[in-house]
Structure formats: structure tokens, C-alpha cells
XYZ file of C-alpha atoms in Angstrom:
232
model
C -33.872 5.418 7.169
C -31.433 3.667 4.882
C -31.571 3.467 1.075
C -29.255 2.459 -1.681
C -28.578 0.932 -5.074
C -26.175 -1.327 -6.958
C -26.406 -1.179 -10.731
C -24.427 -3.015 -13.434
C -24.905 -3.441 -17.138
C -22.990 -6.619 -17.960
C -26.265 -8.539 -18.380
C -28.169 -5.829 -20.275
C -28.262 -7.667 -23.651
C -30.011 -10.872 -24.650
C -26.596 -12.198 -25.732
C -25.185 -11.824 -22.205
C -25.164 -15.000 -20.168
C -23.741 -16.313 -16.920
C -24.064 -19.384 -14.721
C -25.650 -17.090 -12.121
C -28.844 -17.095 -14.191
C -29.144 -20.912 -13.825
C -31.142 -22.128 -10.837
C -29.261 -25.453 -10.704
C -25.964 -23.592 -10.185
C -26.995 -20.294 -8.533
C -29.879 -21.427 -6.302
C -33.155 -19.625 -5.968
C -31.726 -16.136 -6.603
C -29.268 -14.464 -8.966
C -28.623 -10.776 -8.269
C -30.237 -10.528 -4.855
C -28.111 -13.327 -3.459
C -25.018 -11.938 -5.183
C -24.919 -8.117 -5.162
C -27.664 -7.929 -2.564
C -25.752 -9.980 0.023
C -22.705 -7.778 -0.379
C -24.697 -4.538 -0.168
C -26.582 -5.631 2.966
C -23.347 -6.726 4.616
C -21.840 -3.277 3.785
C -24.802 -1.420 5.206
C -25.001 -3.516 8.386
C -21.265 -2.905 8.933
C -21.609 0.879 8.352
C -24.659 1.296 10.558
C -23.983 -1.305 13.214
C -27.569 -2.522 12.842
C -28.773 -5.823 11.457
C -31.584 -6.636 8.983
C -34.493 -8.473 10.574
C -37.224 -8.306 7.938
C -37.350 -8.088 4.105
C -40.030 -7.807 1.416
C -38.746 -8.206 -2.139
C -40.034 -7.781 -5.692
C -38.051 -9.822 -8.209
C -38.243 -9.357 -11.999
C -36.606 -10.987 -14.995
C -36.155 -8.118 -17.457
C -34.762 -10.337 -20.239
C -36.776 -13.541 -20.027
C -35.087 -15.300 -22.916
C -31.301 -15.138 -23.526
C -28.882 -16.531 -26.063
C -26.668 -18.970 -24.152
C -23.250 -19.672 -25.784
C -22.702 -23.323 -26.616
C -19.068 -23.087 -25.383
C -17.716 -21.986 -22.039
C -17.205 -18.202 -21.765
C -15.713 -16.033 -19.048
C -17.667 -13.466 -17.049
C -17.523 -10.016 -18.697
C -16.022 -11.575 -21.880
C -16.832 -9.739 -25.073
C -18.431 -12.213 -27.482
C -18.401 -12.171 -31.284
C -19.723 -14.906 -33.577
C -20.245 -17.503 -30.801
C -22.820 -20.269 -31.476
C -25.705 -20.051 -29.045
C -29.015 -21.601 -28.027
C -32.024 -19.709 -26.705
C -32.894 -20.498 -23.098
C -35.647 -19.346 -20.765
C -34.340 -17.408 -17.719
C -35.858 -18.401 -14.412
C -33.945 -16.082 -12.030
C -34.142 -12.361 -11.491
C -31.848 -9.694 -13.046
C -33.649 -6.941 -11.064
C -34.916 -6.731 -7.540
C -36.326 -4.059 -5.208
C -36.152 -4.899 -1.509
C -37.826 -3.181 1.454
C -36.226 -4.070 4.764
C -36.254 -3.265 8.440
C -33.258 -2.971 10.783
C -33.206 -4.169 14.334
C -33.152 -0.570 15.572
C -36.524 0.043 13.845
C -35.135 1.980 10.906
C -36.807 1.197 7.549
C -34.877 0.823 4.320
C -34.974 0.157 0.595
C -32.504 -1.334 -1.855
C -32.710 -1.652 -5.660
C -30.326 -3.590 -7.852
C -30.124 -4.646 -11.483
C -27.563 -6.027 -13.912
C -29.448 -4.651 -16.938
C -28.922 -0.898 -16.342
C -27.004 0.184 -19.438
C -24.029 2.418 -18.726
C -23.707 1.503 -15.073
C -20.582 -0.684 -14.790
C -20.582 -1.140 -10.991
C -22.430 1.707 -9.318
C -22.781 1.080 -5.605
C -24.292 3.564 -3.180
C -25.941 3.805 0.221
C -27.426 6.698 2.099
C -28.270 6.941 5.832
C -30.728 9.575 7.003
C -30.798 10.328 10.729
C -32.490 12.818 13.009
C -29.633 15.328 13.002
C -27.707 14.707 9.751
C -27.378 12.397 6.778
C -24.551 10.390 5.177
C -24.007 9.213 1.648
C -21.239 7.101 0.087
C -20.683 5.911 -3.495
C -18.178 3.257 -4.502
C -17.070 5.355 -7.503
C -15.986 8.168 -5.143
C -14.863 5.905 -2.349
C -12.580 8.447 -0.715
C -15.470 10.867 -0.076
C -18.203 10.787 2.551
C -21.067 13.270 1.985
C -22.545 14.690 5.225
C -25.867 16.458 4.866
C -27.257 19.145 7.252
C -30.489 21.109 7.356
C -29.478 24.421 8.917
C -25.798 24.610 8.027
C -23.843 23.907 4.801
C -23.369 20.297 3.729
C -19.923 18.762 4.001
C -17.696 16.378 2.070
C -15.154 14.533 4.210
C -12.134 13.432 2.169
C -10.392 10.362 3.542
C -7.646 11.671 5.865
C -5.503 10.211 8.626
C -5.540 13.573 10.497
C -9.276 14.322 10.221
C -10.823 10.900 10.932
C -11.451 9.200 14.230
C -8.680 7.020 15.659
C -10.692 3.864 14.795
C -10.595 4.639 11.071
C -7.524 6.818 10.706
C -5.252 3.799 10.678
C -6.800 2.606 7.436
C -6.153 5.921 5.686
C -2.539 4.922 4.966
C -1.767 7.765 2.545
C -1.665 11.549 3.147
C -4.851 13.497 2.581
C -5.637 13.897 -1.104
C -3.937 10.671 -2.200
C -6.829 8.416 -3.110
C -7.177 4.900 -1.740
C -8.995 2.301 -3.774
C -10.631 -1.154 -3.707
C -7.346 -2.996 -3.653
C -6.206 -0.904 -0.660
C -9.285 -1.951 1.236
C -8.392 -5.606 0.622
C -4.808 -4.965 1.824
C -6.164 -3.362 5.038
C -8.421 -6.320 5.613
C -5.585 -8.807 5.223
C -3.309 -6.653 7.353
C -5.823 -6.904 10.179
C -5.965 -10.667 9.742
C -2.196 -11.071 9.912
C -1.978 -8.698 12.906
C -4.312 -11.061 14.784
C -2.167 -14.065 13.803
C 1.018 -12.318 15.002
C -0.768 -11.306 18.253
C -1.620 -14.935 18.978
C -5.276 -14.549 18.264
C -5.840 -11.296 20.132
C -7.589 -8.480 18.258
C -5.401 -5.335 18.027
C -6.917 -2.229 19.506
C -6.657 -0.445 16.150
C -8.698 -3.003 14.332
C -12.285 -2.366 13.392
C -14.943 -5.106 13.397
C -12.955 -7.525 11.280
C -15.124 -10.200 9.649
C -14.587 -13.710 11.063
C -16.196 -17.097 10.767
C -18.423 -15.969 13.605
C -19.554 -13.006 11.475
C -20.311 -15.280 8.547
C -22.358 -17.643 10.713
C -24.391 -14.731 12.080
C -25.009 -13.321 8.619
C -25.955 -16.660 7.046
C -28.180 -17.485 10.015
C -29.981 -14.223 9.423
C -30.248 -14.920 5.744
C -32.059 -18.186 6.396
C -34.585 -16.286 8.498
C -34.973 -13.638 5.758
C -36.187 -16.321 3.358
C -36.150 -15.878 -0.474
C -33.922 -12.796 -1.172
C -30.757 -14.634 -0.064
C -31.855 -18.244 0.010
C -29.783 -19.036 -3.035
C -26.454 -18.493 -1.288
C -23.895 -15.739 -1.446
C -21.756 -14.618 -4.351
């Protein structure tokens, strides 16, 4: 089975507001179409399986918010800004049960009103012989769980990882890579393809393409409401 969470707190106060809470601008979903779409894409990439069914429970934890009467930036700290009270129609919490095409069940919970959680992303995969867990805040570590032997923590390492992933560990073991490094690796793959005349280098993993986006969005339309509002 697969399970995971993505928690943030930037919408945990009634004075917090964003265009994502407006149906006219965000579509039929706020957090599920935003953080949910990214989490599901991450899990599908990590497992190699695709989501075929979902069942979701949406909730609006703060039903009335104080919308600033002037334009504000996301994550901006506001003081003494005129506001108007507005009714919130979209969710700031969702719990989603899902099924992968290999038959594995899963669950995902996300909220932007979890105080203290700035951007806490995690997924766990439980198999028949071992388990895996990964958290964005400790992105260089992969927890591997066993039943009859000690658990392991694999630190990102070009000498310990498989050839398919070792090329992305561009620093010596113990030197942490981060979110920006992941973006650099992604763009490096893209430019390698351009330089190779459109041919995918052998080192490259499953690099996302327009074909990938079409497959994901096609699936989203079949999933119905959790991602019907479009991606973040």
C-alpha cells in the first residue's frame, strides 16, 4: 500500500487569503488540485504505477476569511490591511483514498491549515518484503524498513545507488543536495536531449515530457472532482 501527507500552514488564519480559494480563478478545487496533483505525480513516478480510482473527502476548515481589498503576494505577512469578509467555497483540507493500476490501495491527506507545518511532504510505500519512506525535509535520506533485520537509512550517494540514479547524486556522499539541485538535474536532462537531437540519453530517468502531461491530465479527467480544477 501507499500512504502520505502534504501539510502547510500558510492558510491557517482567517486573515490568510489567496486566489486559489476562489472558484472563478482556481476551478472546482484548491488544495487537492494544487498540492494533490504534485503529490500524486511524485508517487506515480516513484512507484511506476498509475492512479485509476479515487474517493475524496473535502472540507473547508475556515469557511469565512478576511480578504484584503488590495493585491497581496502569496506568503506575504500582512499588517493593517483593509479587508472584507468572504465566504470560502473551496477546500483547505482533503483526505483521498485511491487505487493504483497494480491493485495497491493508498491514502493521502493534505491541508494548508496545519499550524507549524511549512511544507511537510512525505510518502511511504509498504511492500511484501520491505518498506520505503521519504520526506521532503530530509530529501537526501531514504528510509528502508525490514521485519526480521535492522532497518536502514540510505544516504544519497553516487557510489551506493544504482546506475540509473547515481548520475543525479552529483556531490560526494554526505554533501546534501536540495530542491534547486533537483531542478538543475531536470533541466540538464532536457538540454542533453536537445544536444542529442531528440534522443534520450541512456543515463536519463523517465524525464517528464508533453506526452507525460497529456497522460496525467487525461487520467485526471477520469478521476473526476479531486483534480478537475486544474493543476497548480
